Amino acid sequence: MAGRIELVLDFGCGTATSATLYYLLFYPKCHVIGYDKYCTEEWVRSHLPEAVQWRFHFVGGDRADIGKLTIERLEEDVRQFFQAPLKQVTRAHWSHQCKSLSDASRGHHRDDFGNPRTELARADDLVLANGIRLLRALTRVSRICLCTIENPVSRHFAHLRPVQLLLRDPQWRLLAGSHCSNLCGADTGDWPQKDTYWLTNRVSRRFHLDL
């Protein structure tokens, strides 16, 4: 498996030490495009080992805004950095913003039914809707692409309309798992007991994550 060519898109990559680092370490033929609107390329790269830097490519600023990204733009990026068509992308991961969904806000951002109360929550919902449309479009172009959308377990995430619409598609499932219970050799240091929702496609009915 390690000999496979993996072409990975990591949206909201942050430190790039989750999906990006896993694939770069365990798949020597893997290349990754990391997208992050809020982080600089220098800061993101500072968290990656020198040996894998040449296989990591970065898109930042407004160009990395998943609320505005289109499938046509992804096609351009993939051809530029991978010299391959979009249909050859094998993996896409997205860490959606969680501040307006956190139970710690105690109803500040959302009412009891998950409806947005603040501008932040309304903006996050628009980004979520566009991001889900984008990943669904990607899976229609690349039939081999495994996608995941990550967000901490909360009262409302699973009930948001874009999530419910996505789950009408039988190839998608909603899983829950804790970071500390699903580690591998690439996950060094301390990891929290952070229960997390994962929207994912292309996994079997019996697949599960540990809590």
PDB file of C-alpha atoms in Angstrom:
ATOM      1  CA  MET A   1       0.000   0.000   0.000  1.00  0.00           C
ATOM      2  CA  ALA A   2       2.826   2.409   0.781  1.00  0.00           C
ATOM      3  CA  GLY A   3       3.858   2.206  -2.871  1.00  0.00           C
ATOM      4  CA  ARG A   4       0.581   3.708  -4.071  1.00  0.00           C
ATOM      5  CA  ILE A   5       0.553   7.152  -5.621  1.00  0.00           C
ATOM      6  CA  GLU A   6      -1.652   9.298  -3.382  1.00  0.00           C
ATOM      7  CA  LEU A   7      -2.759  12.782  -4.454  1.00  0.00           C
ATOM      8  CA  VAL A   8      -4.224  14.548  -1.421  1.00  0.00           C
ATOM      9  CA  LEU A   9      -6.119  17.803  -0.838  1.00  0.00           C
ATOM     10  CA  ASP A  10      -6.131  19.071   2.760  1.00  0.00           C
ATOM     11  CA  PHE A  11      -8.545  21.981   3.327  1.00  0.00           C
ATOM     12  CA  GLY A  12      -8.037  24.054   6.469  1.00  0.00           C
ATOM     13  CA  CYS A  13      -4.740  22.241   6.940  1.00  0.00           C
ATOM     14  CA  GLY A  14      -3.463  24.359   9.871  1.00  0.00           C
ATOM     15  CA  THR A  15      -0.205  22.819  11.114  1.00  0.00           C
ATOM     16  CA  ALA A  16      -0.533  20.097   8.441  1.00  0.00           C
ATOM     17  CA  THR A  17       0.233  17.475  11.093  1.00  0.00           C
ATOM     18  CA  SER A  18      -2.940  15.427  10.677  1.00  0.00           C
ATOM     19  CA  ALA A  19      -4.007  14.149   7.235  1.00  0.00           C
ATOM     20  CA  THR A  20      -1.111  15.838   5.435  1.00  0.00           C
ATOM     21  CA  LEU A  21       1.661  14.501   7.655  1.00  0.00           C
ATOM     22  CA  TYR A  22       0.182  10.993   7.750  1.00  0.00           C
ATOM     23  CA  TYR A  23       0.182  10.642   3.981  1.00  0.00           C
ATOM     24  CA  LEU A  24       3.569  12.304   3.482  1.00  0.00           C
ATOM     25  CA  LEU A  25       5.210   9.982   6.036  1.00  0.00           C
ATOM     26  CA  PHE A  26       3.576   6.709   5.098  1.00  0.00           C
ATOM     27  CA  TYR A  27       3.241   7.105   1.325  1.00  0.00           C
ATOM     28  CA  PRO A  28       6.582   8.074  -0.264  1.00  0.00           C
ATOM     29  CA  LYS A  29       4.895   8.727  -3.619  1.00  0.00           C
ATOM     30  CA  CYS A  30       2.259  11.009  -2.095  1.00  0.00           C
ATOM     31  CA  HIS A  31       1.905  14.705  -2.877  1.00  0.00           C
ATOM     32  CA  VAL A  32      -0.352  17.066  -0.894  1.00  0.00           C
ATOM     33  CA  ILE A  33      -1.886  20.468  -1.545  1.00  0.00           C
ATOM     34  CA  GLY A  34      -2.627  22.186   1.746  1.00  0.00           C
ATOM     35  CA  TYR A  35      -5.222  24.984   1.773  1.00  0.00           C
ATOM     36  CA  ASP A  36      -5.465  27.473   4.622  1.00  0.00           C
ATOM     37  CA  LYS A  37      -6.950  30.950   4.486  1.00  0.00           C
ATOM     38  CA  TYR A  38      -5.611  32.068   7.861  1.00  0.00           C
ATOM     39  CA  CYS A  39      -2.078  30.622   8.064  1.00  0.00           C
ATOM     40  CA  THR A  40       1.072  31.577   6.170  1.00  0.00           C
ATOM     41  CA  GLU A  41       2.998  29.054   4.127  1.00  0.00           C
ATOM     42  CA  GLU A  42       6.121  29.617   6.249  1.00  0.00           C
ATOM     43  CA  TRP A  43       4.224  28.863   9.466  1.00  0.00           C
ATOM     44  CA  VAL A  44       2.572  25.734   8.085  1.00  0.00           C
ATOM     45  CA  ARG A  45       5.826  24.388   6.662  1.00  0.00           C
ATOM     46  CA  SER A  46       7.591  24.949   9.992  1.00  0.00           C
ATOM     47  CA  HIS A  47       5.624  22.010  11.406  1.00  0.00           C
ATOM     48  CA  LEU A  48       6.644  19.525   8.697  1.00  0.00           C
ATOM     49  CA  PRO A  49       9.867  17.479   8.535  1.00  0.00           C
ATOM     50  CA  GLU A  50      12.407  18.723   6.013  1.00  0.00           C
ATOM     51  CA  ALA A  51      12.412  15.387   4.194  1.00  0.00           C
ATOM     52  CA  VAL A  52       8.779  15.742   3.056  1.00  0.00           C
ATOM     53  CA  GLN A  53       8.740  19.458   2.234  1.00  0.00           C
ATOM     54  CA  TRP A  54       9.201  18.974  -1.515  1.00  0.00           C
ATOM     55  CA  ARG A  55       6.022  16.898  -1.722  1.00  0.00           C
ATOM     56  CA  PHE A  56       3.896  19.534   0.049  1.00  0.00           C
ATOM     57  CA  HIS A  57       2.337  22.425  -1.858  1.00  0.00           C
ATOM     58  CA  PHE A  58       0.489  25.331  -0.275  1.00  0.00           C
ATOM     59  CA  VAL A  59      -2.395  27.616  -1.239  1.00  0.00           C
ATOM     60  CA  GLY A  60      -3.206  30.464   1.143  1.00  0.00           C
ATOM     61  CA  GLY A  61      -5.210  33.651   1.568  1.00  0.00           C
ATOM     62  CA  ASP A  62      -8.486  34.177  -0.268  1.00  0.00           C
ATOM     63  CA  ARG A  63      -7.459  31.542  -2.809  1.00  0.00           C
ATOM     64  CA  ALA A  64      -7.820  28.965  -0.013  1.00  0.00           C
ATOM     65  CA  ASP A  65     -11.286  30.107   1.114  1.00  0.00           C
ATOM     66  CA  ILE A  66     -13.419  26.972   0.818  1.00  0.00           C
ATOM     67  CA  GLY A  67     -16.483  29.172   0.928  1.00  0.00           C
ATOM     68  CA  LYS A  68     -15.445  30.455  -2.506  1.00  0.00           C
ATOM     69  CA  LEU A  69     -13.537  27.536  -4.011  1.00  0.00           C
ATOM     70  CA  THR A  70     -14.951  25.948  -7.164  1.00  0.00           C
ATOM     71  CA  ILE A  71     -14.340  22.610  -8.826  1.00  0.00           C
ATOM     72  CA  GLU A  72     -12.773  24.476 -11.744  1.00  0.00           C
ATOM     73  CA  ARG A  73     -10.280  26.094  -9.394  1.00  0.00           C
ATOM     74  CA  LEU A  74      -9.402  22.733  -7.866  1.00  0.00           C
ATOM     75  CA  GLU A  75      -8.775  21.398 -11.347  1.00  0.00           C
ATOM     76  CA  GLU A  76      -6.330  24.249 -11.989  1.00  0.00           C
ATOM     77  CA  ASP A  77      -4.485  23.691  -8.714  1.00  0.00           C
ATOM     78  CA  VAL A  78      -4.209  19.945  -9.226  1.00  0.00           C
ATOM     79  CA  ARG A  79      -2.839  20.373 -12.740  1.00  0.00           C
ATOM     80  CA  GLN A  80      -0.370  23.019 -11.531  1.00  0.00           C
ATOM     81  CA  PHE A  81       1.010  21.140  -8.514  1.00  0.00           C
ATOM     82  CA  PHE A  82       0.413  17.482  -9.396  1.00  0.00           C
ATOM     83  CA  GLN A  83       0.610  17.651 -13.200  1.00  0.00           C
ATOM     84  CA  ALA A  84      -2.414  15.361 -13.184  1.00  0.00           C
ATOM     85  CA  PRO A  85      -6.158  15.603 -13.855  1.00  0.00           C
ATOM     86  CA  LEU A  86      -8.596  16.055 -10.982  1.00  0.00           C
ATOM     87  CA  LYS A  87      -9.961  12.550 -11.521  1.00  0.00           C
ATOM     88  CA  GLN A  88      -6.698  11.155 -10.107  1.00  0.00           C
ATOM     89  CA  VAL A  89      -7.085  12.804  -6.685  1.00  0.00           C
ATOM     90  CA  THR A  90      -7.368   9.986  -4.137  1.00  0.00           C
ATOM     91  CA  ARG A  91      -7.993  11.785  -0.840  1.00  0.00           C
ATOM     92  CA  ALA A  92      -9.556  15.018   0.411  1.00  0.00           C
ATOM     93  CA  HIS A  93      -9.897  16.164   4.010  1.00  0.00           C
ATOM     94  CA  TRP A  94     -11.539  19.273   5.444  1.00  0.00           C
ATOM     95  CA  SER A  95     -11.471  20.623   8.999  1.00  0.00           C
ATOM     96  CA  HIS A  96     -14.469  22.951   9.053  1.00  0.00           C
ATOM     97  CA  GLN A  97     -14.492  25.894  11.482  1.00  0.00           C
ATOM     98  CA  CYS A  98     -16.013  24.846  14.807  1.00  0.00           C
ATOM     99  CA  LYS A  99     -16.267  28.010  16.926  1.00  0.00           C
ATOM    100  CA  SER A 100     -19.917  28.724  16.111  1.00  0.00           C
ATOM    101  CA  LEU A 101     -20.821  25.052  16.656  1.00  0.00           C
ATOM    102  CA  SER A 102     -19.015  24.519  19.953  1.00  0.00           C
ATOM    103  CA  ASP A 103     -21.211  23.585  22.910  1.00  0.00           C
ATOM    104  CA  ALA A 104     -18.955  25.859  24.964  1.00  0.00           C
ATOM    105  CA  SER A 105     -20.714  28.880  23.430  1.00  0.00           C
ATOM    106  CA  ARG A 106     -23.842  27.907  25.444  1.00  0.00           C
ATOM    107  CA  GLY A 107     -26.331  29.143  22.890  1.00  0.00           C
ATOM    108  CA  HIS A 108     -24.564  32.389  21.982  1.00  0.00           C
ATOM    109  CA  HIS A 109     -24.118  31.472  18.310  1.00  0.00           C
ATOM    110  CA  ARG A 110     -27.146  29.175  17.832  1.00  0.00           C
ATOM    111  CA  ASP A 111     -30.596  28.604  19.238  1.00  0.00           C
ATOM    112  CA  ASP A 112     -31.828  25.251  20.546  1.00  0.00           C
ATOM    113  CA  PHE A 113     -32.582  24.086  17.001  1.00  0.00           C
ATOM    114  CA  GLY A 114     -29.147  24.980  15.619  1.00  0.00           C
ATOM    115  CA  ASN A 115     -30.335  28.069  13.760  1.00  0.00           C
ATOM    116  CA  PRO A 116     -27.647  30.777  13.578  1.00  0.00           C
ATOM    117  CA  ARG A 117     -27.927  33.763  15.911  1.00  0.00           C
ATOM    118  CA  THR A 118     -24.697  35.567  15.010  1.00  0.00           C
ATOM    119  CA  GLU A 119     -22.964  36.731  11.846  1.00  0.00           C
ATOM    120  CA  LEU A 120     -20.196  34.228  12.524  1.00  0.00           C
ATOM    121  CA  ALA A 121     -22.645  31.317  12.608  1.00  0.00           C
ATOM    122  CA  ARG A 122     -24.402  32.495   9.435  1.00  0.00           C
ATOM    123  CA  ALA A 123     -21.078  32.851   7.633  1.00  0.00           C
ATOM    124  CA  ASP A 124     -19.917  29.416   8.830  1.00  0.00           C
ATOM    125  CA  ASP A 125     -23.125  27.821   7.544  1.00  0.00           C
ATOM    126  CA  LEU A 126     -22.576  29.318   4.083  1.00  0.00           C
ATOM    127  CA  VAL A 127     -19.018  28.003   4.048  1.00  0.00           C
ATOM    128  CA  LEU A 128     -20.230  24.570   5.158  1.00  0.00           C
ATOM    129  CA  ALA A 129     -22.810  24.441   2.378  1.00  0.00           C
ATOM    130  CA  ASN A 130     -20.300  25.438  -0.307  1.00  0.00           C
ATOM    131  CA  GLY A 131     -17.629  23.093   1.039  1.00  0.00           C
ATOM    132  CA  ILE A 132     -19.992  20.127   0.978  1.00  0.00           C
ATOM    133  CA  ARG A 133     -21.086  20.983  -2.572  1.00  0.00           C
ATOM    134  CA  LEU A 134     -17.418  21.176  -3.552  1.00  0.00           C
ATOM    135  CA  LEU A 135     -16.511  17.787  -2.103  1.00  0.00           C
ATOM    136  CA  ARG A 136     -19.572  16.154  -3.644  1.00  0.00           C
ATOM    137  CA  ALA A 137     -18.547  17.607  -7.010  1.00  0.00           C
ATOM    138  CA  LEU A 138     -15.034  16.265  -6.460  1.00  0.00           C
ATOM    139  CA  THR A 139     -16.337  12.745  -5.832  1.00  0.00           C
ATOM    140  CA  ARG A 140     -18.295  12.901  -9.078  1.00  0.00           C
ATOM    141  CA  VAL A 141     -15.115  13.753 -10.989  1.00  0.00           C
ATOM    142  CA  SER A 142     -12.812  11.400  -9.071  1.00  0.00           C
ATOM    143  CA  ARG A 143     -14.532   8.096  -8.422  1.00  0.00           C
ATOM    144  CA  ILE A 144     -11.535   6.928  -6.372  1.00  0.00           C
ATOM    145  CA  CYS A 145     -11.477   9.867  -3.944  1.00  0.00           C
ATOM    146  CA  LEU A 146     -12.080   9.245  -0.235  1.00  0.00           C
ATOM    147  CA  CYS A 147     -13.334  12.421   1.466  1.00  0.00           C
ATOM    148  CA  THR A 148     -13.654  13.325   5.132  1.00  0.00           C
ATOM    149  CA  ILE A 149     -15.148  16.376   6.834  1.00  0.00           C
ATOM    150  CA  GLU A 150     -14.158  16.806  10.473  1.00  0.00           C
ATOM    151  CA  ASN A 151     -15.872  18.734  13.270  1.00  0.00           C
ATOM    152  CA  PRO A 152     -15.930  18.231  17.062  1.00  0.00           C
ATOM    153  CA  VAL A 153     -18.959  16.407  18.439  1.00  0.00           C
ATOM    154  CA  SER A 154     -21.608  18.984  19.326  1.00  0.00           C
ATOM    155  CA  ARG A 155     -25.369  19.349  19.683  1.00  0.00           C
ATOM    156  CA  HIS A 156     -25.968  20.812  16.259  1.00  0.00           C
ATOM    157  CA  PHE A 157     -23.429  19.750  13.608  1.00  0.00           C
ATOM    158  CA  ALA A 158     -25.164  16.508  12.638  1.00  0.00           C
ATOM    159  CA  HIS A 159     -28.514  18.313  12.284  1.00  0.00           C
ATOM    160  CA  LEU A 160     -27.407  21.181  10.030  1.00  0.00           C
ATOM    161  CA  ARG A 161     -29.213  21.183   6.697  1.00  0.00           C
ATOM    162  CA  PRO A 162     -26.091  20.775   4.488  1.00  0.00           C
ATOM    163  CA  VAL A 163     -25.063  17.760   6.568  1.00  0.00           C
ATOM    164  CA  GLN A 164     -28.536  16.208   6.400  1.00  0.00           C
ATOM    165  CA  LEU A 165     -28.675  16.721   2.634  1.00  0.00           C
ATOM    166  CA  LEU A 166     -25.269  15.086   2.256  1.00  0.00           C
ATOM    167  CA  LEU A 167     -26.346  12.056   4.295  1.00  0.00           C
ATOM    168  CA  ARG A 168     -29.202  11.415   1.878  1.00  0.00           C
ATOM    169  CA  ASP A 169     -26.477  10.155  -0.446  1.00  0.00           C
ATOM    170  CA  PRO A 170     -25.961   6.474   0.515  1.00  0.00           C
ATOM    171  CA  GLN A 171     -22.208   6.618  -0.146  1.00  0.00           C
ATOM    172  CA  TRP A 172     -21.757   9.043   2.785  1.00  0.00           C
ATOM    173  CA  ARG A 173     -21.779   8.171   6.493  1.00  0.00           C
ATOM    174  CA  LEU A 174     -21.478  10.097   9.759  1.00  0.00           C
ATOM    175  CA  LEU A 175     -19.001   8.536  12.198  1.00  0.00           C
ATOM    176  CA  ALA A 176     -17.776   9.568  15.644  1.00  0.00           C
ATOM    177  CA  GLY A 177     -14.375   8.877  17.146  1.00  0.00           C
ATOM    178  CA  SER A 178     -11.880  10.261  19.637  1.00  0.00           C
ATOM    179  CA  HIS A 179      -8.494  11.506  18.416  1.00  0.00           C
ATOM    180  CA  CYS A 180      -6.617   9.813  21.251  1.00  0.00           C
ATOM    181  CA  SER A 181      -8.199   6.432  20.449  1.00  0.00           C
ATOM    182  CA  ASN A 182      -7.325   6.427  16.740  1.00  0.00           C
ATOM    183  CA  LEU A 183      -3.599   7.224  16.678  1.00  0.00           C
ATOM    184  CA  CYS A 184      -0.882   5.801  14.465  1.00  0.00           C
ATOM    185  CA  GLY A 185       2.903   5.985  14.297  1.00  0.00           C
ATOM    186  CA  ALA A 186       2.803   9.497  12.817  1.00  0.00           C
ATOM    187  CA  ASP A 187       0.929  10.896  15.817  1.00  0.00           C
ATOM    188  CA  THR A 188       3.603  11.919  18.292  1.00  0.00           C
ATOM    189  CA  GLY A 189       3.135  13.833  21.526  1.00  0.00           C
ATOM    190  CA  ASP A 190      -0.031  14.127  23.592  1.00  0.00           C
ATOM    191  CA  TRP A 191      -3.429  13.930  21.911  1.00  0.00           C
ATOM    192  CA  PRO A 192      -6.665  14.960  23.631  1.00  0.00           C
ATOM    193  CA  GLN A 193      -9.727  12.861  24.272  1.00  0.00           C
ATOM    194  CA  LYS A 194     -11.519  14.927  21.661  1.00  0.00           C
ATOM    195  CA  ASP A 195     -14.709  13.284  20.408  1.00  0.00           C
ATOM    196  CA  THR A 196     -15.084  14.228  16.762  1.00  0.00           C
ATOM    197  CA  TYR A 197     -17.640  13.776  14.002  1.00  0.00           C
ATOM    198  CA  TRP A 198     -16.393  12.578  10.627  1.00  0.00           C
ATOM    199  CA  LEU A 199     -18.477  12.774   7.495  1.00  0.00           C
ATOM    200  CA  THR A 200     -16.943  10.301   5.075  1.00  0.00           C
ATOM    201  CA  ASN A 201     -17.640   8.453   1.855  1.00  0.00           C
ATOM    202  CA  ARG A 202     -16.376   5.148   0.435  1.00  0.00           C
ATOM    203  CA  VAL A 203     -16.200   3.245   3.740  1.00  0.00           C
ATOM    204  CA  SER A 204     -17.951  -0.034   4.451  1.00  0.00           C
ATOM    205  CA  ARG A 205     -21.011  -0.340   6.676  1.00  0.00           C
ATOM    206  CA  ARG A 206     -18.946  -2.193   9.284  1.00  0.00           C
ATOM    207  CA  PHE A 207     -16.187   0.418   9.477  1.00  0.00           C
ATOM    208  CA  HIS A 208     -16.086   2.274  12.792  1.00  0.00           C
ATOM    209  CA  LEU A 209     -13.873   4.601  14.823  1.00  0.00           C
ATOM    210  CA  ASP A 210     -12.967   4.125  18.473  1.00  0.00           C
ATOM    211  CA  LEU A 211     -14.215   6.519  21.149  1.00  0.00           C
TER     212      LEU A 211
END
